PDB file of C-alpha atoms in Angstrom:
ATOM      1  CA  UNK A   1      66.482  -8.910  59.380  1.00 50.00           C
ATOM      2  CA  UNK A   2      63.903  -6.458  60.365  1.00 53.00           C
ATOM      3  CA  UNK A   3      64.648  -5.245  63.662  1.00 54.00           C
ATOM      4  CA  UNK A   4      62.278  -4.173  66.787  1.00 49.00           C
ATOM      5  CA  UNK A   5      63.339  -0.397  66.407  1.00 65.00           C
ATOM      6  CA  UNK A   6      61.387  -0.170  63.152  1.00 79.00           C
ATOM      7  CA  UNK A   7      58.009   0.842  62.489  1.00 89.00           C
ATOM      8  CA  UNK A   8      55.912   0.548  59.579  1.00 91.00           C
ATOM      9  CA  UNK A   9      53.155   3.846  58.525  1.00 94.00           C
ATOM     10  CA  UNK A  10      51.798   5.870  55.948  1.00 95.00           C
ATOM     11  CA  UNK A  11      53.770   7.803  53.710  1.00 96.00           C
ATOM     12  CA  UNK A  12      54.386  11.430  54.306  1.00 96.00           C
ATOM     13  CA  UNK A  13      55.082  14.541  51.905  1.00 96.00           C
ATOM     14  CA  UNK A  14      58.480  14.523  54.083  1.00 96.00           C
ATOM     15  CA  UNK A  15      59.472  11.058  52.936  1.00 96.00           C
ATOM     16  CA  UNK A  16      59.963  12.538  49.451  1.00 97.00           C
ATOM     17  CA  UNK A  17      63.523  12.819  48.968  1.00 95.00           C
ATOM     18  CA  UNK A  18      64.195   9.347  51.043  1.00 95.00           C
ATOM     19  CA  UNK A  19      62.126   8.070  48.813  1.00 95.00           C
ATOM     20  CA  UNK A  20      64.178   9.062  45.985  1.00 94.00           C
ATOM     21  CA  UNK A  21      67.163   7.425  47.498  1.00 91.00           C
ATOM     22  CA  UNK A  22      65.167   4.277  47.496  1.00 90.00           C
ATOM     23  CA  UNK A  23      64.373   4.916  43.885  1.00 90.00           C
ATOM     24  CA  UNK A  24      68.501   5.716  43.068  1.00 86.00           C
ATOM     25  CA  UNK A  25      68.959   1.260  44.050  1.00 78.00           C
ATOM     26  CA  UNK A  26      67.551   0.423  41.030  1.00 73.00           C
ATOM     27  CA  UNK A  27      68.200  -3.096  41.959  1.00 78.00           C
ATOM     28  CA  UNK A  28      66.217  -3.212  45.389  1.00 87.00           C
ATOM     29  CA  UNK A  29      62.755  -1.762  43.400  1.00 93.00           C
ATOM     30  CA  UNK A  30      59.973  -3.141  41.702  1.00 95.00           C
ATOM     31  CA  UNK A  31      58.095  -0.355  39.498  1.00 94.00           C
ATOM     32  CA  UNK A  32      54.754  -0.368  37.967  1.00 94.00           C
ATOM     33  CA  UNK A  33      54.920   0.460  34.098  1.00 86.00           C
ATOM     34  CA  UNK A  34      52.906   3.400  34.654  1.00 86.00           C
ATOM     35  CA  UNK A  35      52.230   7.247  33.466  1.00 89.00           C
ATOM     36  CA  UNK A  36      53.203   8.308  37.721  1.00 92.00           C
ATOM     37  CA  UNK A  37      56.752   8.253  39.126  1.00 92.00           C
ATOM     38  CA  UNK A  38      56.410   6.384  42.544  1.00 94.00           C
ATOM     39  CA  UNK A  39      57.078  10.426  43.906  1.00 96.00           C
ATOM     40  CA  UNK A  40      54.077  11.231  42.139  1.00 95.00           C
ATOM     41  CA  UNK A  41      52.132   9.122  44.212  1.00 96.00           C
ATOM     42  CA  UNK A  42      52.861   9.936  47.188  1.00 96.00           C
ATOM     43  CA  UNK A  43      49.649  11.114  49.239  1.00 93.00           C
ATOM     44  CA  UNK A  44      47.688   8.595  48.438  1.00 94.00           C
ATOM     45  CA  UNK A  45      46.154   5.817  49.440  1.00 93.00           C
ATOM     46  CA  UNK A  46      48.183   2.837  50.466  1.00 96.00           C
ATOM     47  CA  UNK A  47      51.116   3.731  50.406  1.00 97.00           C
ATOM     48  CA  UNK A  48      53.368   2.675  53.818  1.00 97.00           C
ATOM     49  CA  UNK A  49      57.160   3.146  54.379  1.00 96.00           C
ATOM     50  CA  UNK A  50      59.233   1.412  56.946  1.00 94.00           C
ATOM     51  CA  UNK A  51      61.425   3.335  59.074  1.00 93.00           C
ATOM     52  CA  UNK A  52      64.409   2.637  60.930  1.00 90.00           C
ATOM     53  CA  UNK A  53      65.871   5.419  63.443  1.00 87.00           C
ATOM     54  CA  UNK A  54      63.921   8.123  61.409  1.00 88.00           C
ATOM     55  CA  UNK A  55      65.057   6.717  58.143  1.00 92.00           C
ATOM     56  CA  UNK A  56      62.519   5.325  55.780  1.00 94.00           C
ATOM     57  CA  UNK A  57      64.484   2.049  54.432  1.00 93.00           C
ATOM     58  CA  UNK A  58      61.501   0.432  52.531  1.00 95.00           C
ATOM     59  CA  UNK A  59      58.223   1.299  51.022  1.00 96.00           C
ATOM     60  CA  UNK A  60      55.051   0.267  49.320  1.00 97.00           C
ATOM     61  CA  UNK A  61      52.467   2.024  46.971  1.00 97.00           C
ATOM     62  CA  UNK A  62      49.415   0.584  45.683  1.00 96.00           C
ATOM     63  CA  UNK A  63      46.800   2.435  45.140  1.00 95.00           C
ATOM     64  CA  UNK A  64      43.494   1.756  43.387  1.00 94.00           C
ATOM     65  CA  UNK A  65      43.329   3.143  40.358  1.00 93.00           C
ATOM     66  CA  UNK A  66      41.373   2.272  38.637  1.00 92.00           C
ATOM     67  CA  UNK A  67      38.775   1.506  41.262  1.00 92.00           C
ATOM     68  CA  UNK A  68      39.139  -2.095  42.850  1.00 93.00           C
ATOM     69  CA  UNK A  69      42.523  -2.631  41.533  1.00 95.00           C
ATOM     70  CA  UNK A  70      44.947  -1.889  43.469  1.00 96.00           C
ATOM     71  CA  UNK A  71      48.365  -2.073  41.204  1.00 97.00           C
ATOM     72  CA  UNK A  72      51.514  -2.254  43.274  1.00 97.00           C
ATOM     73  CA  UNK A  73      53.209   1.014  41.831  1.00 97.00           C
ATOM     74  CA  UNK A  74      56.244   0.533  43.613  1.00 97.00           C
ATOM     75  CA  UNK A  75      57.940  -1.546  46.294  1.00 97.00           C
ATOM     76  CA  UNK A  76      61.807  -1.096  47.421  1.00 95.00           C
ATOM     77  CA  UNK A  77      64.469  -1.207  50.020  1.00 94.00           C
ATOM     78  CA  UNK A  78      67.822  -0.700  50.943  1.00 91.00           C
ATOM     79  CA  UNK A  79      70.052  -3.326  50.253  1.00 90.00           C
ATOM     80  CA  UNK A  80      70.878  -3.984  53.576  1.00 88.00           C
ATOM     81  CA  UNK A  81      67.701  -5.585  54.093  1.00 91.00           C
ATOM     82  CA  UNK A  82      66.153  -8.674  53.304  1.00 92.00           C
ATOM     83  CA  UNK A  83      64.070  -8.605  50.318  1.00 93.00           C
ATOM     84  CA  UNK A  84      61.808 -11.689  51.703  1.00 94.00           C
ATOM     85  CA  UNK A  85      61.469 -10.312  55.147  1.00 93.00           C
ATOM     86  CA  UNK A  86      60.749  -6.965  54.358  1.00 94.00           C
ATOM     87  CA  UNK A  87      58.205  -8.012  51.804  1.00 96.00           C
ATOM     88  CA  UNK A  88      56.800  -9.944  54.012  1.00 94.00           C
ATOM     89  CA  UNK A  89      56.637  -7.214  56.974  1.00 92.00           C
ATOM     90  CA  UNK A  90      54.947  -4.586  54.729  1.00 94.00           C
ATOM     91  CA  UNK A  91      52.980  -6.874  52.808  1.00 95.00           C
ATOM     92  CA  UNK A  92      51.270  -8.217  56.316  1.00 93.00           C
ATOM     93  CA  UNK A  93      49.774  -4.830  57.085  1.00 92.00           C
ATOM     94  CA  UNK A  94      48.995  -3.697  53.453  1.00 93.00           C
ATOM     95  CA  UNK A  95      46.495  -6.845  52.906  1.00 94.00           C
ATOM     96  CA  UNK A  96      44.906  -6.091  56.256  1.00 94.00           C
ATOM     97  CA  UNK A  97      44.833  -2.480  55.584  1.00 94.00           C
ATOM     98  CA  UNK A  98      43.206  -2.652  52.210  1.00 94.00           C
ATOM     99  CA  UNK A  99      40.910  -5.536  53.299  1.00 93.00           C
ATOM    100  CA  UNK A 100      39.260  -3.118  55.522  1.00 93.00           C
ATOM    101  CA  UNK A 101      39.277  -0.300  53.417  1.00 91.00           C
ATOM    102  CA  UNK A 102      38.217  -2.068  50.094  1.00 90.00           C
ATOM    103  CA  UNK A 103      37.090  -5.494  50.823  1.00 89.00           C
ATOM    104  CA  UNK A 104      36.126  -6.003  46.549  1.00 89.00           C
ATOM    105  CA  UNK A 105      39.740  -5.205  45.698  1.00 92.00           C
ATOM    106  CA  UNK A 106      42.395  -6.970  44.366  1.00 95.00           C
ATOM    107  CA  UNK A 107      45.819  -5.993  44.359  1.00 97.00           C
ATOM    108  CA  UNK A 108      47.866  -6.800  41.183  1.00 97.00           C
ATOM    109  CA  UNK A 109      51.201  -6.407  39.724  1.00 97.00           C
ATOM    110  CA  UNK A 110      53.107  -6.440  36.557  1.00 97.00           C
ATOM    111  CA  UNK A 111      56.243  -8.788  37.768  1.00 95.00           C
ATOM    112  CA  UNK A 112      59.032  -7.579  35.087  1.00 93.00           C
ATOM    113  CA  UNK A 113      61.613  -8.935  37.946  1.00 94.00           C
ATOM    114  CA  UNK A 114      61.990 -12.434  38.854  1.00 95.00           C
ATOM    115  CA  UNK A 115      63.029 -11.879  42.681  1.00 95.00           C
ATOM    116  CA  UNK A 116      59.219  -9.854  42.768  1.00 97.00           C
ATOM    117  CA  UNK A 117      57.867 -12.497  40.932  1.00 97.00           C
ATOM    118  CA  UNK A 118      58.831 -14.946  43.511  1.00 97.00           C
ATOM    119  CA  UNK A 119      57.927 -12.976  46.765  1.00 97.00           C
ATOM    120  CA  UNK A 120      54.463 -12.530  45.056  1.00 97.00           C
ATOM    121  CA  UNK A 121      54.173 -16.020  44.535  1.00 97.00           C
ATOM    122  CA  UNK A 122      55.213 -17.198  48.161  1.00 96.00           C
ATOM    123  CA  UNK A 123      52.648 -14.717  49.472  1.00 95.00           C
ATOM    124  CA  UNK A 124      49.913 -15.832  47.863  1.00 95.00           C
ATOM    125  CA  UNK A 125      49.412 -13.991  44.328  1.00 97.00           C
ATOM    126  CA  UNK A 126      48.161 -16.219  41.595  1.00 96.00           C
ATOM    127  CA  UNK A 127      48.794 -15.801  37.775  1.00 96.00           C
ATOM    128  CA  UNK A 128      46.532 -14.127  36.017  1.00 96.00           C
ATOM    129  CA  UNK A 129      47.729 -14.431  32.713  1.00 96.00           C
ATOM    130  CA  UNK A 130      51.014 -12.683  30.505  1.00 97.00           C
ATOM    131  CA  UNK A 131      51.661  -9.190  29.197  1.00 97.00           C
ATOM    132  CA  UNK A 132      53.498 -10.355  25.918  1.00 97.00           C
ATOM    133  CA  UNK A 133      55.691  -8.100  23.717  1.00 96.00           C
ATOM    134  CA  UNK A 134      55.334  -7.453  19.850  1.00 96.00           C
ATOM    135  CA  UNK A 135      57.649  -5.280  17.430  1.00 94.00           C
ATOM    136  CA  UNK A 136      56.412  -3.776  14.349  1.00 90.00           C
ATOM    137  CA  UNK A 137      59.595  -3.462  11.363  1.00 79.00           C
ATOM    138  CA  UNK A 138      58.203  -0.555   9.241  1.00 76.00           C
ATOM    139  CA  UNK A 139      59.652  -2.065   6.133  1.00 71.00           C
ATOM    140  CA  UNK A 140      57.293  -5.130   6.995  1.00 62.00           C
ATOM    141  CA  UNK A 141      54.163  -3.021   7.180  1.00 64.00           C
ATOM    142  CA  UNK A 142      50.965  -3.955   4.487  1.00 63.00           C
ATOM    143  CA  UNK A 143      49.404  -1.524   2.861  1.00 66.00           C
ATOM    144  CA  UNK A 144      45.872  -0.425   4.260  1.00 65.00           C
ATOM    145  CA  UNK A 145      43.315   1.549   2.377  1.00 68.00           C
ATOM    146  CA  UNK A 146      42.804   4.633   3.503  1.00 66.00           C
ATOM    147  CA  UNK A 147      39.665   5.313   5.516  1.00 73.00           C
ATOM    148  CA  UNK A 148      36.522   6.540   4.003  1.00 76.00           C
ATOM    149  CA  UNK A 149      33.917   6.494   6.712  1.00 90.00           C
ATOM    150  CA  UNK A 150      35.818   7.828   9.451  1.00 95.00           C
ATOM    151  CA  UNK A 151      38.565  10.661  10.110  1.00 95.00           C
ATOM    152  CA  UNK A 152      41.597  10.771  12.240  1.00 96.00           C
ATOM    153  CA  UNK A 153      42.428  13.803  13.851  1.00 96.00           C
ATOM    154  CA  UNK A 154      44.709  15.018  17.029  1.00 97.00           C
ATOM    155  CA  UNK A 155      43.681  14.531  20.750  1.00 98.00           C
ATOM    156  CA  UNK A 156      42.562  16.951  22.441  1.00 97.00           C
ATOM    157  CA  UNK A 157      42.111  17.319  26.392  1.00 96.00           C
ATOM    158  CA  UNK A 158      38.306  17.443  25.722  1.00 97.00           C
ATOM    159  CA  UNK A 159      38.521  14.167  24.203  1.00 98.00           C
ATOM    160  CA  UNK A 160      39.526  12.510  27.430  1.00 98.00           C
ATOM    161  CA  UNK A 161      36.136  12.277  28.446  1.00 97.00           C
ATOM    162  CA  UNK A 162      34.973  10.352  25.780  1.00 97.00           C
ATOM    163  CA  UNK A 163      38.216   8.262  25.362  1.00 97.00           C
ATOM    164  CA  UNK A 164      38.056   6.593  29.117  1.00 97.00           C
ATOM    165  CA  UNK A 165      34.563   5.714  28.450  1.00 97.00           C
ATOM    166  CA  UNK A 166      36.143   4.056  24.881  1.00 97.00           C
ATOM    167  CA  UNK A 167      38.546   2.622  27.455  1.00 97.00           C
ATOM    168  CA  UNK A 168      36.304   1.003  29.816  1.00 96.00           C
ATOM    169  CA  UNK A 169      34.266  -0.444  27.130  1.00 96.00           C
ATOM    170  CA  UNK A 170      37.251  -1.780  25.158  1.00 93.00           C
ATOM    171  CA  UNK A 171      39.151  -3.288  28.154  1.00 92.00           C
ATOM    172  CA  UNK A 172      36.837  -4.207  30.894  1.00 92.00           C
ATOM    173  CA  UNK A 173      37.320  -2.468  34.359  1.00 92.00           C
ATOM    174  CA  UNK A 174      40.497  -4.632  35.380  1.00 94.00           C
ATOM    175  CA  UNK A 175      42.174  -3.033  32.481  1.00 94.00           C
ATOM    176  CA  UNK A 176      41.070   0.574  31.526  1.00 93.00           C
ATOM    177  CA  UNK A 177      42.960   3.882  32.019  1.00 94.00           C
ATOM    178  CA  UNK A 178      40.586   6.166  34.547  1.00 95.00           C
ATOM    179  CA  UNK A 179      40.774   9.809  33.232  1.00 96.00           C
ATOM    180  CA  UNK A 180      43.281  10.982  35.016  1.00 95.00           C
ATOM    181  CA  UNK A 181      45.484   8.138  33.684  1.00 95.00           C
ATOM    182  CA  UNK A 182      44.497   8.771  30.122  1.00 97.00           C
ATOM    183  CA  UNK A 183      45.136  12.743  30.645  1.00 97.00           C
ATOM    184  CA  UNK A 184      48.606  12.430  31.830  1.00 95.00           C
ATOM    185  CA  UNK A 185      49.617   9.519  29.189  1.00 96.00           C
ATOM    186  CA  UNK A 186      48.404  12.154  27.153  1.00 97.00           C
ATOM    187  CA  UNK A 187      50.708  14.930  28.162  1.00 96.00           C
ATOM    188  CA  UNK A 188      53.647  12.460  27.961  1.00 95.00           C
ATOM    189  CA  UNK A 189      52.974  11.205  24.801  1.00 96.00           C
ATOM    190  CA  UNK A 190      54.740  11.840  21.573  1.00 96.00           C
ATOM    191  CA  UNK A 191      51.874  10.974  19.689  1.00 97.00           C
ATOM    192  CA  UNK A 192      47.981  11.059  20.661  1.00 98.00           C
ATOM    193  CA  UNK A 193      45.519  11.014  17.912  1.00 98.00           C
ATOM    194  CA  UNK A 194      41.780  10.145  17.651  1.00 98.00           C
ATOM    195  CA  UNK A 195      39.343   8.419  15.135  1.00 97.00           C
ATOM    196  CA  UNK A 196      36.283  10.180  14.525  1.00 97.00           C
ATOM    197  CA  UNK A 197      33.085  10.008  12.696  1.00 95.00           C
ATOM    198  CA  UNK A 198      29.469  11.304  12.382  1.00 94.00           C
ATOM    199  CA  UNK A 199      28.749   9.959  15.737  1.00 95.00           C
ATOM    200  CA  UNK A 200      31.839  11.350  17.754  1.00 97.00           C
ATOM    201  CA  UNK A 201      34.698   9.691  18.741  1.00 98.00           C
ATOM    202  CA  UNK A 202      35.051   6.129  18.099  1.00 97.00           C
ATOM    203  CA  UNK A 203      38.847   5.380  18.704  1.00 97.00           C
ATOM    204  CA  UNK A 204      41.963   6.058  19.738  1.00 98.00           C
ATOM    205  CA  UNK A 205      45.729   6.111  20.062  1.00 98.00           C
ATOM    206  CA  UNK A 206      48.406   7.056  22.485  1.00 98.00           C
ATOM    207  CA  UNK A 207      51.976   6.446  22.308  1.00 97.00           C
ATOM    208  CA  UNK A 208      55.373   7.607  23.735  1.00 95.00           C
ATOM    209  CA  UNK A 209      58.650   7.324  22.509  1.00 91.00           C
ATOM    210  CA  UNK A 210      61.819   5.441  23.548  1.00 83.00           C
ATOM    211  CA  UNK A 211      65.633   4.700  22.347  1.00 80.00           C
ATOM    212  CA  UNK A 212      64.606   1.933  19.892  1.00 81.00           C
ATOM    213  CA  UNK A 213      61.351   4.145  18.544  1.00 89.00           C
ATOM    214  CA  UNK A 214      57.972   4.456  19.603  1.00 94.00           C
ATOM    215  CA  UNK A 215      55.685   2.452  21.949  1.00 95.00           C
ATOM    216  CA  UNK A 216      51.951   2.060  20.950  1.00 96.00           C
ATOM    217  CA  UNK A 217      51.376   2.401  25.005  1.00 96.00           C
ATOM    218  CA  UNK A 218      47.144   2.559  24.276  1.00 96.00           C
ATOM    219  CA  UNK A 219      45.155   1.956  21.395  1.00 96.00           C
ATOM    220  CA  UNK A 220      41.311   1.151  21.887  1.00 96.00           C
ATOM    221  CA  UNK A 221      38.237   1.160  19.797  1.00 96.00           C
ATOM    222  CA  UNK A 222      34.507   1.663  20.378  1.00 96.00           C
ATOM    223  CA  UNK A 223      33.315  -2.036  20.426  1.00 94.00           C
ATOM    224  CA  UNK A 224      30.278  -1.340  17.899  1.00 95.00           C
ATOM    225  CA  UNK A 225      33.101   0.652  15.239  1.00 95.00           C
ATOM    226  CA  UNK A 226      35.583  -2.662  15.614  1.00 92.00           C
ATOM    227  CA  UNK A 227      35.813  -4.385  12.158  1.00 89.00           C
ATOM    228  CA  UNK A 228      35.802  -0.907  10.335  1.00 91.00           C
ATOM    229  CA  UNK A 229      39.518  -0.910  10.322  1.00 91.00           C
ATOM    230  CA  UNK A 230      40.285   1.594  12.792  1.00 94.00           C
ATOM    231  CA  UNK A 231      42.897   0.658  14.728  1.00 93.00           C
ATOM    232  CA  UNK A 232      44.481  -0.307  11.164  1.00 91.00           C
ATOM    233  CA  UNK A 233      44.216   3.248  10.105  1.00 93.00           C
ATOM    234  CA  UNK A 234      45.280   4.382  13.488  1.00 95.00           C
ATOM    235  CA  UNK A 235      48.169   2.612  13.503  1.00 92.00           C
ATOM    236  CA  UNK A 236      49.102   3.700  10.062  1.00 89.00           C
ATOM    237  CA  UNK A 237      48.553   7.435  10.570  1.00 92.00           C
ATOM    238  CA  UNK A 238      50.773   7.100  13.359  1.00 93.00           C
ATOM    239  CA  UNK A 239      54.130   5.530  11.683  1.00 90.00           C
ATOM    240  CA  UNK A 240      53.315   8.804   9.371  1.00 88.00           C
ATOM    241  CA  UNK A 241      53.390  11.262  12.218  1.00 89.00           C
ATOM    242  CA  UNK A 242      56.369   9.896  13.899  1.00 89.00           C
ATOM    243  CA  UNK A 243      58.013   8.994  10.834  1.00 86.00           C
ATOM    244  CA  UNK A 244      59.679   6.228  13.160  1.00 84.00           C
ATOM    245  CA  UNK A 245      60.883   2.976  11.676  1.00 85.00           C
ATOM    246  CA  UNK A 246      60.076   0.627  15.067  1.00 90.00           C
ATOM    247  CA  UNK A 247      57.368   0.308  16.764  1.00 93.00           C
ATOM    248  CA  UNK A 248      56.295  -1.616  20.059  1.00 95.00           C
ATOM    249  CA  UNK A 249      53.636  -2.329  21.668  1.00 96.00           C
ATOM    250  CA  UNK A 250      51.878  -5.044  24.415  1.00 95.00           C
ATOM    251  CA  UNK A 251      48.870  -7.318  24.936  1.00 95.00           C
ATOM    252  CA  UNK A 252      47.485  -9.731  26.672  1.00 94.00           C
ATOM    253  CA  UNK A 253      48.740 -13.879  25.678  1.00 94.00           C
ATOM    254  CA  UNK A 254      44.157 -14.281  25.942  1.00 93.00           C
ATOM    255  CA  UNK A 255      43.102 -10.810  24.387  1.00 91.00           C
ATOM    256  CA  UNK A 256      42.334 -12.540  20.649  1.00 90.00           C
ATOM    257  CA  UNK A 257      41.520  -9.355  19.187  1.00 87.00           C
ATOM    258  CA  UNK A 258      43.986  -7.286  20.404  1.00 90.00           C
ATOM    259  CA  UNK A 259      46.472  -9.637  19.023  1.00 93.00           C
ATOM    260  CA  UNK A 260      44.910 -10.775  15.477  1.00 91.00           C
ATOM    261  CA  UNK A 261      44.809  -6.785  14.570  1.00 89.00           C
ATOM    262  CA  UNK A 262      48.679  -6.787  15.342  1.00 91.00           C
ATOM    263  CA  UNK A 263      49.572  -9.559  13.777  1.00 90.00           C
ATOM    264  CA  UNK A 264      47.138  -8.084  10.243  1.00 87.00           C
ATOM    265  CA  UNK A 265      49.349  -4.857  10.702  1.00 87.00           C
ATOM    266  CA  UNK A 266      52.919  -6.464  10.619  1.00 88.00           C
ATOM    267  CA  UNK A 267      53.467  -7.209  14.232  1.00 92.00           C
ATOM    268  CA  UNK A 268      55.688 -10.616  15.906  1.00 93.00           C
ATOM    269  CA  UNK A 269      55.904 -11.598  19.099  1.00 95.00           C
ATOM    270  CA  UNK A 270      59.150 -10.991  20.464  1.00 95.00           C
ATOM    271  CA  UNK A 271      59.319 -14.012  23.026  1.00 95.00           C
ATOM    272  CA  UNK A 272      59.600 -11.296  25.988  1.00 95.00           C
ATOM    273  CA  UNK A 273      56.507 -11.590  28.309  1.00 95.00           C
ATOM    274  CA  UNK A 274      56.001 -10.728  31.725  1.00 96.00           C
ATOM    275  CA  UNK A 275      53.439 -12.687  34.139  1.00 97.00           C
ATOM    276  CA  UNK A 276      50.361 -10.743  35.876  1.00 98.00           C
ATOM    277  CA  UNK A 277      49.793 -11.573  39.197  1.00 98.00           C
ATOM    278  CA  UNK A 278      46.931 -10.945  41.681  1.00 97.00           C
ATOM    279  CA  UNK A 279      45.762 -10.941  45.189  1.00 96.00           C
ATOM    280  CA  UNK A 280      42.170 -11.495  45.771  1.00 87.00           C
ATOM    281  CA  UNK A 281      41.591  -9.621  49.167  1.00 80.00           C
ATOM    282  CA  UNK A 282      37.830 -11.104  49.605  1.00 70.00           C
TER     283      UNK A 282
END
């Protein structure tokens, strides 16, 4: 139960190594699949902690980014409290907060736990629509031809520039990777390449690695260049690089295109999905 000698505020650089404890109940947490460590976001906006006798025993991050999405990078707690009422408590001034602040926003959330799913629900989030899962077997993949009107070619930090505007064009502004994103996914990655032709950039790649391979974490073409086989040859160039022999990757259940250029390369669904949700604060 939340108690009268708590207090809910902002986060401060102090509440960095609380915050870590929070992180170490890996049961009491929901986190964002993202490129930023809750730590890492600490400083900006929205993002609350409640206290209890000086100790910070739940928190709350969702910042925009990109700009009028708000994604709920983390939420956790100790597990003495009450996931519902705590939610609930934090949740109360974070909608208000952000109302004022940003009244075009919506907060959102990838709900890869069922007990977030449900508090989300009961508070008023609707369903958006499903990230599902797909898994590449290398021994399953076609042949392609390779490219003749186009090059592929490492990223470089001076592509970012030109890649988020790829981004924004390829996913819509709900979606897309702001710059900053897109540089730090790069500096995590194990493989980053770019598609290139007479024009400049016109797609690209970005993936990291993992225990069962490698993770095709961004891959986005210039709408005009799509039906030129570029994500294809992408694709390709990067089971070459990596040399790995599985490869994942995720879509949306509506995006058509996304999904009938995986399933031409070799991809299946593997049945694993995980629901969107959404707040609409106006």
């Amino acid at each position: 139960m939340i108690k009268f000698n708590t207090q809910l505020r902002h986060v401060e650089p102090e509440d960095y190594y609380q915050i870590s404890s929070l992180i170490f109940h890996e049961a009491n947490i929901h986190r964002h699949l993202d490129w930023r460590s809750p730590l890492e976001w600490i400083g900006a906006p929205n993002y609350w902690v409640l206290e209890e006798y000086g100790r910070v025993t739940a928190a709350l991050a969702c910042p925009e980014d990109p700009p009028r999405v708000a994604w709920i990078r983390f939420f956790g707690h100790q597990p003495h409290l009450s996931p519902r009422e705590t939610w609930m408590a934090v949740w109360e001034i974070a909608r208000n907060e952000i109302s004022r602040a940003s009244p075009q926003a919506q907060v959102a959330s990838i709900a890869t736990k069922q007990w977030f799913q449900n508090l989300l629900l009961s508070s008023g989030f609707e369903l958006k629509q499903n990230i599902v899962l797909l898994e590449l077997m290398i021994d399953r993949l076609p042949s392609f031809s390779a490219p003749q009107d186009f090059r592929i070619r490492p990223m470089h930090d001076n592509d970012i520039s030109a890649i988020a505007n790829i981004d924004i064009e390829a996913f819509g502004w709900f979606w897309h990777n702001t710059a900053d994103a897109l540089q730090r996914a790069h500096s995590l990655s194990v493989s980053a390449t770019v598609a290139e032709d007479d024009s400049g950039v016109i797609g690209y790649q970005i993936s990291t690695g993992n225990s069962r391979g490698t993770h095709l974490a961004r891959l986005a073409v210039k709408p005009e260049a799509q039906g030129r086989g570029v994500g294809s040859a992408l694709t390709q160039d990067l089971i070459q690089r990596t040399g790995t022999q599985r490869l994942s990757v995720n879509t949306q259940h509506d995006n058509a295109a996304s999904l009938a250029l995986y399933k031409k390369i070799g991809f299946v669904r593997t049945g694993e999905y995980f629901p969107v949700l959404v707040y609409p604060i106006s």
